[in-house]
GROMACS .gro file of C-alpha atoms in nm:
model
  301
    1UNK     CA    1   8.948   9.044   7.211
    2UNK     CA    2   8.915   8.797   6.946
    3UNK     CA    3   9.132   8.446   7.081
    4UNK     CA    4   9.318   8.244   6.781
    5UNK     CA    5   9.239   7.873   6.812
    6UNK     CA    6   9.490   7.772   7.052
    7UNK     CA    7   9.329   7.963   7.308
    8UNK     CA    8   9.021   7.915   7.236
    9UNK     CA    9   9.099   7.505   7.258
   10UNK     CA   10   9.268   7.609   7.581
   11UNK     CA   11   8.987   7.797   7.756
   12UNK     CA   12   8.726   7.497   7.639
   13UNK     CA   13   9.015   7.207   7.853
   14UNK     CA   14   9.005   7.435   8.146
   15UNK     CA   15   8.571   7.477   8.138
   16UNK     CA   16   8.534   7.159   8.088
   17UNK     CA   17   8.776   6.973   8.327
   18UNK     CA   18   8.762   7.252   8.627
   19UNK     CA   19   9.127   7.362   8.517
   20UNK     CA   20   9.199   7.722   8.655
   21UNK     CA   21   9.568   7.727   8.525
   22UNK     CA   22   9.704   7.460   8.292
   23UNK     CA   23  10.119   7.593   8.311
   24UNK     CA   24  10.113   7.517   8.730
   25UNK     CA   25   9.883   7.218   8.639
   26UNK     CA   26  10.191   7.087   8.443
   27UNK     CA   27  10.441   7.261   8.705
   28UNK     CA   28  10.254   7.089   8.992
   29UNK     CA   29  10.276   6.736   8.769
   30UNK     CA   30  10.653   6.808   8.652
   31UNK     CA   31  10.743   6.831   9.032
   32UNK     CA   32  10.567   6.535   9.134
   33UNK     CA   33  10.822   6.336   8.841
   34UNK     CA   34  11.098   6.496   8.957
   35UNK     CA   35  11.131   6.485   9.315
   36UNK     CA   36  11.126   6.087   9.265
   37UNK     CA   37  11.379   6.114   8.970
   38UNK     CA   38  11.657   6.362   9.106
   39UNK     CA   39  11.797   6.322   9.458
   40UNK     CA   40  12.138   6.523   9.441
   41UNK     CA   41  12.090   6.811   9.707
   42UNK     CA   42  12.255   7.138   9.607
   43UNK     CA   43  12.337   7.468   9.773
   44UNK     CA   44  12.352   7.819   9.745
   45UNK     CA   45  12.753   7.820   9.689
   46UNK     CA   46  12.667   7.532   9.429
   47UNK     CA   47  12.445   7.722   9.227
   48UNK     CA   48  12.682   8.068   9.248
   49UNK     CA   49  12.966   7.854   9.128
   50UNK     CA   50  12.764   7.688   8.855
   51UNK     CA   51  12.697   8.090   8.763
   52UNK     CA   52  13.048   8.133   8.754
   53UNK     CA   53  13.195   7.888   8.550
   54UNK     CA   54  12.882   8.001   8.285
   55UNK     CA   55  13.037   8.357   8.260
   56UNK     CA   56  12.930   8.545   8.592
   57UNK     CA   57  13.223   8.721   8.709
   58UNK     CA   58  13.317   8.998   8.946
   59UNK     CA   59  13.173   9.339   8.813
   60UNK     CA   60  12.905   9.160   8.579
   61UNK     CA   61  12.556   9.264   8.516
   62UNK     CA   62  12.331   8.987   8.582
   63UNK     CA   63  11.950   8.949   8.526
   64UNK     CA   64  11.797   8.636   8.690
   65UNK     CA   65  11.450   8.536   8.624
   66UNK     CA   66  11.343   8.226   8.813
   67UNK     CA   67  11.109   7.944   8.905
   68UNK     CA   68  11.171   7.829   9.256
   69UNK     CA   69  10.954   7.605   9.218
   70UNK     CA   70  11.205   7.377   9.084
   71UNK     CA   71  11.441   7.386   9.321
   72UNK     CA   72  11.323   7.066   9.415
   73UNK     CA   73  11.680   6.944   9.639
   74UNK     CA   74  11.757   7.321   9.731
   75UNK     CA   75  11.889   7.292  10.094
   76UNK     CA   76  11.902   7.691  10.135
   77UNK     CA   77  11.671   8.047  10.164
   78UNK     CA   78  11.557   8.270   9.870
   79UNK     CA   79  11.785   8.536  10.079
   80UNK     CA   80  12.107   8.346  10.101
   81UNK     CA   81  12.084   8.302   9.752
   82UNK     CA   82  12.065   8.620   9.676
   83UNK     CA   83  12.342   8.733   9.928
   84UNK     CA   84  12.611   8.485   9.767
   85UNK     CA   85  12.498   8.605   9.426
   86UNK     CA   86  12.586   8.976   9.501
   87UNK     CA   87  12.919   8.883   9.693
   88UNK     CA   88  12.987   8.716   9.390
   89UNK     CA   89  12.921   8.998   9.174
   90UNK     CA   90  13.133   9.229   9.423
   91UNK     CA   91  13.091   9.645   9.483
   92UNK     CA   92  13.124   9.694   9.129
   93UNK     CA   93  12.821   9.476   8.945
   94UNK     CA   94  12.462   9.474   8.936
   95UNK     CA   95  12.148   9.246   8.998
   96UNK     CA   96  11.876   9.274   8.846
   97UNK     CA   97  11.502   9.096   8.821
   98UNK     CA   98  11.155   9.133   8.689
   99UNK     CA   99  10.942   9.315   8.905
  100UNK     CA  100  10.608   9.336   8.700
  101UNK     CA  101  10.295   9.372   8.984
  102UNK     CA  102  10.002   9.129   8.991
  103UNK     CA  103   9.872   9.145   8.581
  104UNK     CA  104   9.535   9.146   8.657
  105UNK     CA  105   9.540   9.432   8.923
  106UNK     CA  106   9.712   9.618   8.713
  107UNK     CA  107   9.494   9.631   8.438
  108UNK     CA  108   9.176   9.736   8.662
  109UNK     CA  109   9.076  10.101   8.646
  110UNK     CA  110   9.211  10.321   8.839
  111UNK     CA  111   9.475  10.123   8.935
  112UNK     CA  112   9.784  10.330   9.053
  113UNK     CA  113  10.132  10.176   9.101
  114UNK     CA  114  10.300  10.131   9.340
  115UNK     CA  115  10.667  10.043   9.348
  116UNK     CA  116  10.764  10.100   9.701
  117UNK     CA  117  10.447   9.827   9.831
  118UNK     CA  118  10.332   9.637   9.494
  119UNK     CA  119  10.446   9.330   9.503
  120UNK     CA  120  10.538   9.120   9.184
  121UNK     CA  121  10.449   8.840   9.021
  122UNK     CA  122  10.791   8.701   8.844
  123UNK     CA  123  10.816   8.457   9.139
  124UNK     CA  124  10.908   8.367   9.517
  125UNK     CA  125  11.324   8.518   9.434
  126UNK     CA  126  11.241   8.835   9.251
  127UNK     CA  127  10.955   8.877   9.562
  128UNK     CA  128  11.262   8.833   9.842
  129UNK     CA  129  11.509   9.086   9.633
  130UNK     CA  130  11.239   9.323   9.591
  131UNK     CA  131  11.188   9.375   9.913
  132UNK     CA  132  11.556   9.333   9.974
  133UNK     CA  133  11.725   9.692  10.158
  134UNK     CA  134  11.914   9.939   9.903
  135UNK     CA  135  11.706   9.744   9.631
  136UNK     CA  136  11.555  10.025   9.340
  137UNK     CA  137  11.262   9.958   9.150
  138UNK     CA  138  11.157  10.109   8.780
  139UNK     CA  139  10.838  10.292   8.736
  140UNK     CA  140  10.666  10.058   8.449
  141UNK     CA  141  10.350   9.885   8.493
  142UNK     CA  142  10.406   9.617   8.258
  143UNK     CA  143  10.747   9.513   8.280
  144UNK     CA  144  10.882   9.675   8.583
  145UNK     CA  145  11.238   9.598   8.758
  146UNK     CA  146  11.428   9.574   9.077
  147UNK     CA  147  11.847   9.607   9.028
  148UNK     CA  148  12.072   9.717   9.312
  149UNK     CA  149  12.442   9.753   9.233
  150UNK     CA  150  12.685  10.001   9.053
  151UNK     CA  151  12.452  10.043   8.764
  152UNK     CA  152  12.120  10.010   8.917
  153UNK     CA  153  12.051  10.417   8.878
  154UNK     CA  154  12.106  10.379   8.508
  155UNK     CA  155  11.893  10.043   8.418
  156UNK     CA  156  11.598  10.201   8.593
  157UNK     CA  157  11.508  10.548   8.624
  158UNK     CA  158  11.393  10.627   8.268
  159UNK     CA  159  11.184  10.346   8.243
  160UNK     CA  160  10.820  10.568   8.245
  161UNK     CA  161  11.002  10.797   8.003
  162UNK     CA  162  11.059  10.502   7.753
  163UNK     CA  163  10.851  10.471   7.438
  164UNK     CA  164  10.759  10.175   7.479
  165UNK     CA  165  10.837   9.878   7.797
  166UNK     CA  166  11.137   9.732   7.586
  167UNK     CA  167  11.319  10.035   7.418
  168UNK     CA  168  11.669  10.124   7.409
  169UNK     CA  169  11.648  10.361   7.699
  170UNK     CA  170  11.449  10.056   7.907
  171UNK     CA  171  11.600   9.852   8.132
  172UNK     CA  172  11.614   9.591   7.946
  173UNK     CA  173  11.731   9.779   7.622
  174UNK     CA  174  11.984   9.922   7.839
  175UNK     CA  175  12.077   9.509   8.011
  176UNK     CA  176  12.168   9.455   7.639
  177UNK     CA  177  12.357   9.739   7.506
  178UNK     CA  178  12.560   9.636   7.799
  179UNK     CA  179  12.568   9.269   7.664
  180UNK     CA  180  12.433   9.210   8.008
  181UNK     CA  181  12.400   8.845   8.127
  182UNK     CA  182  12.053   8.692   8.196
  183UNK     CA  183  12.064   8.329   8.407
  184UNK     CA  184  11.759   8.117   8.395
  185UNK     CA  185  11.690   7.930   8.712
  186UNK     CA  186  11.474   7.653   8.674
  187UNK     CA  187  11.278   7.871   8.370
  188UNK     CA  188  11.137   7.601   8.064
  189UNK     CA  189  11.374   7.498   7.867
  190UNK     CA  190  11.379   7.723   7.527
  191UNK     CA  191  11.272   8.063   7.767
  192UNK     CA  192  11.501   8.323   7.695
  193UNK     CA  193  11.390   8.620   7.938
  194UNK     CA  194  11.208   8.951   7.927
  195UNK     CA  195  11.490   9.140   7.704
  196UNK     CA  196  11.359   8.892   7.411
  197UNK     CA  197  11.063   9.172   7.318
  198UNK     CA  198  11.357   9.404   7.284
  199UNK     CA  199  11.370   9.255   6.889
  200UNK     CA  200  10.984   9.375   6.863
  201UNK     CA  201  11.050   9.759   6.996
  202UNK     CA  202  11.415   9.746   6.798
  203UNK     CA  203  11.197   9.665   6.441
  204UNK     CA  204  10.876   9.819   6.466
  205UNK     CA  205  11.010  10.083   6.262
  206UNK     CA  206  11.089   9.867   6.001
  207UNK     CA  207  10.817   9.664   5.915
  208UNK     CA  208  10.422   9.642   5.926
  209UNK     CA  209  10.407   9.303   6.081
  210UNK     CA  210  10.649   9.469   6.355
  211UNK     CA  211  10.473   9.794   6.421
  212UNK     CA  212  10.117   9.564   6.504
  213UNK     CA  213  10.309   9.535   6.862
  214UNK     CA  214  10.290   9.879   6.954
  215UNK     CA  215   9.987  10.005   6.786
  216UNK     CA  216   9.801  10.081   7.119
  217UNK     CA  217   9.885  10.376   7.350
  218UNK     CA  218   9.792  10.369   7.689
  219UNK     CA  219   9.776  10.619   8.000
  220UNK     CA  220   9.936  10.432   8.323
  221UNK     CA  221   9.925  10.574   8.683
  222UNK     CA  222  10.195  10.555   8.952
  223UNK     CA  223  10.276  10.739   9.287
  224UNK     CA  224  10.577  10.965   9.290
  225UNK     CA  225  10.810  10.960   9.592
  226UNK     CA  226  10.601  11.217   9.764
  227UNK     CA  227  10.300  11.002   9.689
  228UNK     CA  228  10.169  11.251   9.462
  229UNK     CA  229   9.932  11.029   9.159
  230UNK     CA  230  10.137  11.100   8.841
  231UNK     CA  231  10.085  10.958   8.487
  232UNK     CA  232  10.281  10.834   8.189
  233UNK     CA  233  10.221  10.712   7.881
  234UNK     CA  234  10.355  10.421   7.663
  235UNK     CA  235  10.288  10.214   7.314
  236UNK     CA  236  10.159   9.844   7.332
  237UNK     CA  237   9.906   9.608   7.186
  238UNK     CA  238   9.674   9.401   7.371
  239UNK     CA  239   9.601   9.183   7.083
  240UNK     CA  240   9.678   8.831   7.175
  241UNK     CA  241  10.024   8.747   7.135
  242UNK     CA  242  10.130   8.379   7.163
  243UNK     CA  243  10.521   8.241   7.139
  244UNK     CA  244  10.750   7.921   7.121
  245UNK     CA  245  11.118   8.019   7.164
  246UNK     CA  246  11.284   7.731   7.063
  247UNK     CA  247  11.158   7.909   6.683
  248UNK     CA  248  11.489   8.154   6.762
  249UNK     CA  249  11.691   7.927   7.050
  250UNK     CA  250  11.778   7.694   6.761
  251UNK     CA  251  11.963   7.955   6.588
  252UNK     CA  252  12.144   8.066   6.921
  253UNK     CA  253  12.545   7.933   6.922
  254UNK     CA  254  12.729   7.817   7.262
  255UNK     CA  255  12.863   8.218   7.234
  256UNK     CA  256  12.489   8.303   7.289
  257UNK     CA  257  12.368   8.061   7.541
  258UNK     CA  258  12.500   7.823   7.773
  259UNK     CA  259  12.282   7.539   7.930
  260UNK     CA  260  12.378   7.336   8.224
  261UNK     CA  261  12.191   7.151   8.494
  262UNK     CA  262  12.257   7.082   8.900
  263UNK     CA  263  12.062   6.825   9.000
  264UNK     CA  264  11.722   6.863   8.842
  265UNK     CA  265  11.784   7.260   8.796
  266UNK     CA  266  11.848   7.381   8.462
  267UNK     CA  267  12.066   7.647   8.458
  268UNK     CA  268  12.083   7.880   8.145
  269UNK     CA  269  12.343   8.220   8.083
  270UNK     CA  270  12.249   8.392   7.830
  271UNK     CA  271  12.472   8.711   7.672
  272UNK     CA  272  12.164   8.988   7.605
  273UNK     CA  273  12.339   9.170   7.376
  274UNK     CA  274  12.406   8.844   7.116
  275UNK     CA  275  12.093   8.687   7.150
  276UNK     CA  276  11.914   9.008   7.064
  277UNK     CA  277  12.100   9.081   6.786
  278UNK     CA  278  12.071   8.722   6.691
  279UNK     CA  279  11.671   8.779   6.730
  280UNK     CA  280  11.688   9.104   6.533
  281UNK     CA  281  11.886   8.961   6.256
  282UNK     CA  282  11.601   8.649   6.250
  283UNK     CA  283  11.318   8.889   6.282
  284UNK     CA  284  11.425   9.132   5.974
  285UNK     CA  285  11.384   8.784   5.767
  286UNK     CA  286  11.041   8.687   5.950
  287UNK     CA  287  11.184   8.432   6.179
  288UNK     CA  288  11.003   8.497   6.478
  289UNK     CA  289  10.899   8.337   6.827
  290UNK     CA  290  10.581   8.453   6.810
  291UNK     CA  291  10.309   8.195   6.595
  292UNK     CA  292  10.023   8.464   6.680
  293UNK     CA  293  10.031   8.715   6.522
  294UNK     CA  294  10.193   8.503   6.261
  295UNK     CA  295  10.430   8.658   6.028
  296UNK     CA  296  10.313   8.397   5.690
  297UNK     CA  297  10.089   8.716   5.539
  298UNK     CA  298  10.380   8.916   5.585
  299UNK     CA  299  10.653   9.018   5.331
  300UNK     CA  300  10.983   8.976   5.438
  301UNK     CA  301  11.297   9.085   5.246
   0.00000   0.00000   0.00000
């Protein structure tokens, strides 16, 4: 793979000062700050209630990705949290969270998934509700899901069958034609959340600099329920693809996104279905998050 110059700067800092991950380098720094800055100690009930006055109701569709890592005054469990979130939510909504499995074993040959034992990456939380009971996972290798709730069926069982990991008939395509809430816990401050690469599979078939994202098509293996080695196939790139979000956030209105903070956790809600129609709109003008591949050689009308 050829690396633009950021990484290439970026994998010369980490040779040369013994770096093996510069983002928990800064995590690891950022928490050091912190924990003598902010003192406040918060709860599970705190943070549900903080949900709730951002938009999380009974019967909502919510999508958390998190950092519990910054939870620095958190005086509760990754399991309580999760149980107040779904009484919250009540019989008739759904939780979801990114259940993608370790990047680099997936991408070794051979590999086969798993989504009964793999674990995932996307964090301590979306670990404990993955393994939490009557919790379904989608079969996706990239950008796989866990969801339990009234419409947990429907975000996740077509997700092999899906064009690509972000199409409308994906879970997360799916999170925003429902105009699905996604809440940040303690993410950086301009993330936005998986659904964002929604805009890329919604415009690909609109324009060149679009269609570069899914140029690739790859051959993925996973184990059925009867553990029986089945395949499917999806579109991607593995060119290198870098991003800065705050390019679209500072387009986003207070009916997209809502920011708030308890204690030294920032707390974001954002409505899936506005944002990505906020992204699309941006991204049929060549307003994009992403700096590589840039969009400047493109044509935009």
């Amino acid at each position: 793979m050829k690396y633009s110059l950021y990484t290439t700067t970026g994998r010369l800092v980490k040779r040369l000062f013994g770096i093996k991950d510069i983002s928990l380098m800064k995590k690891n720094i950022k928490k050091r700050i912190g924990k003598l800055v902010y003192h406040q100690k918060y709860t599970a009930d705190d943070i549900v209630a903080l949900m709730q006055e951002m938009g999380m109701k009974e019967g909502s569709t919510v999508c958390i990705h998190s950092s519990m890592k910054e939870f620095y005054n958190y005086k509760g469990t990754a399991r309580e949290l999760i149980e107040k979130i779904l009484r919250a939510l009540g019989p008739e909504g759904t939780l979801m969270m990114p259940a993608f499995p370790p990047v680099k074993k997936a991408f070794e040959p051979g590999y086969v998934f798993d989504k009964e034992k793999d674990p995932t990456e996307a964090g301590y939380l979306a670990e404990t509700f993955r393994r939490y009971p009557g919790v379904v996972r989608s079969i996706n290798v990239r950008h796989s899901v866990c969801a339990i709730g009234k419409n947990a069926d429907f975000l996740c069982r077509d997700h092999h069958r899906c064009h690509d990991c972000w199409d409308v008939d994906s879970p997360w395509g799916r999170l925003c034609s429902m105009n699905g809430l996604v809440c940040d816990l303690g993410m950086p401050h301009c993330y936005i959340g998986t659904f964002e690469h929604c805009t890329e599979s919604r415009l690909q078939y609109e324009h060149p600099y679009w269609a570069q994202f899914f140029s690739e098509k790859r051959t993925w293996l996973y184990y059925d329920e009867n553990r029986r080695v089945c395949q499917y196939e999806d579109y991607n790139s593995d060119s290198e693809k870098r991003l800065r979000e705050g390019r679209v956030t500072r387009y986003f209105t207070d009916k997209d996104w809502q920011i708030r903070r308890l204690s030294n956790l920032e707390v974001k809600m954002l409505h899936a279905g506005q944002c990505l129609d906020r992204m699309v709109e941006l991204g049929r003008r060549g307003v994009t998050m992403y700096y590589v591949p840039s969009p400047k050689n493109y044509s935009f009308g």
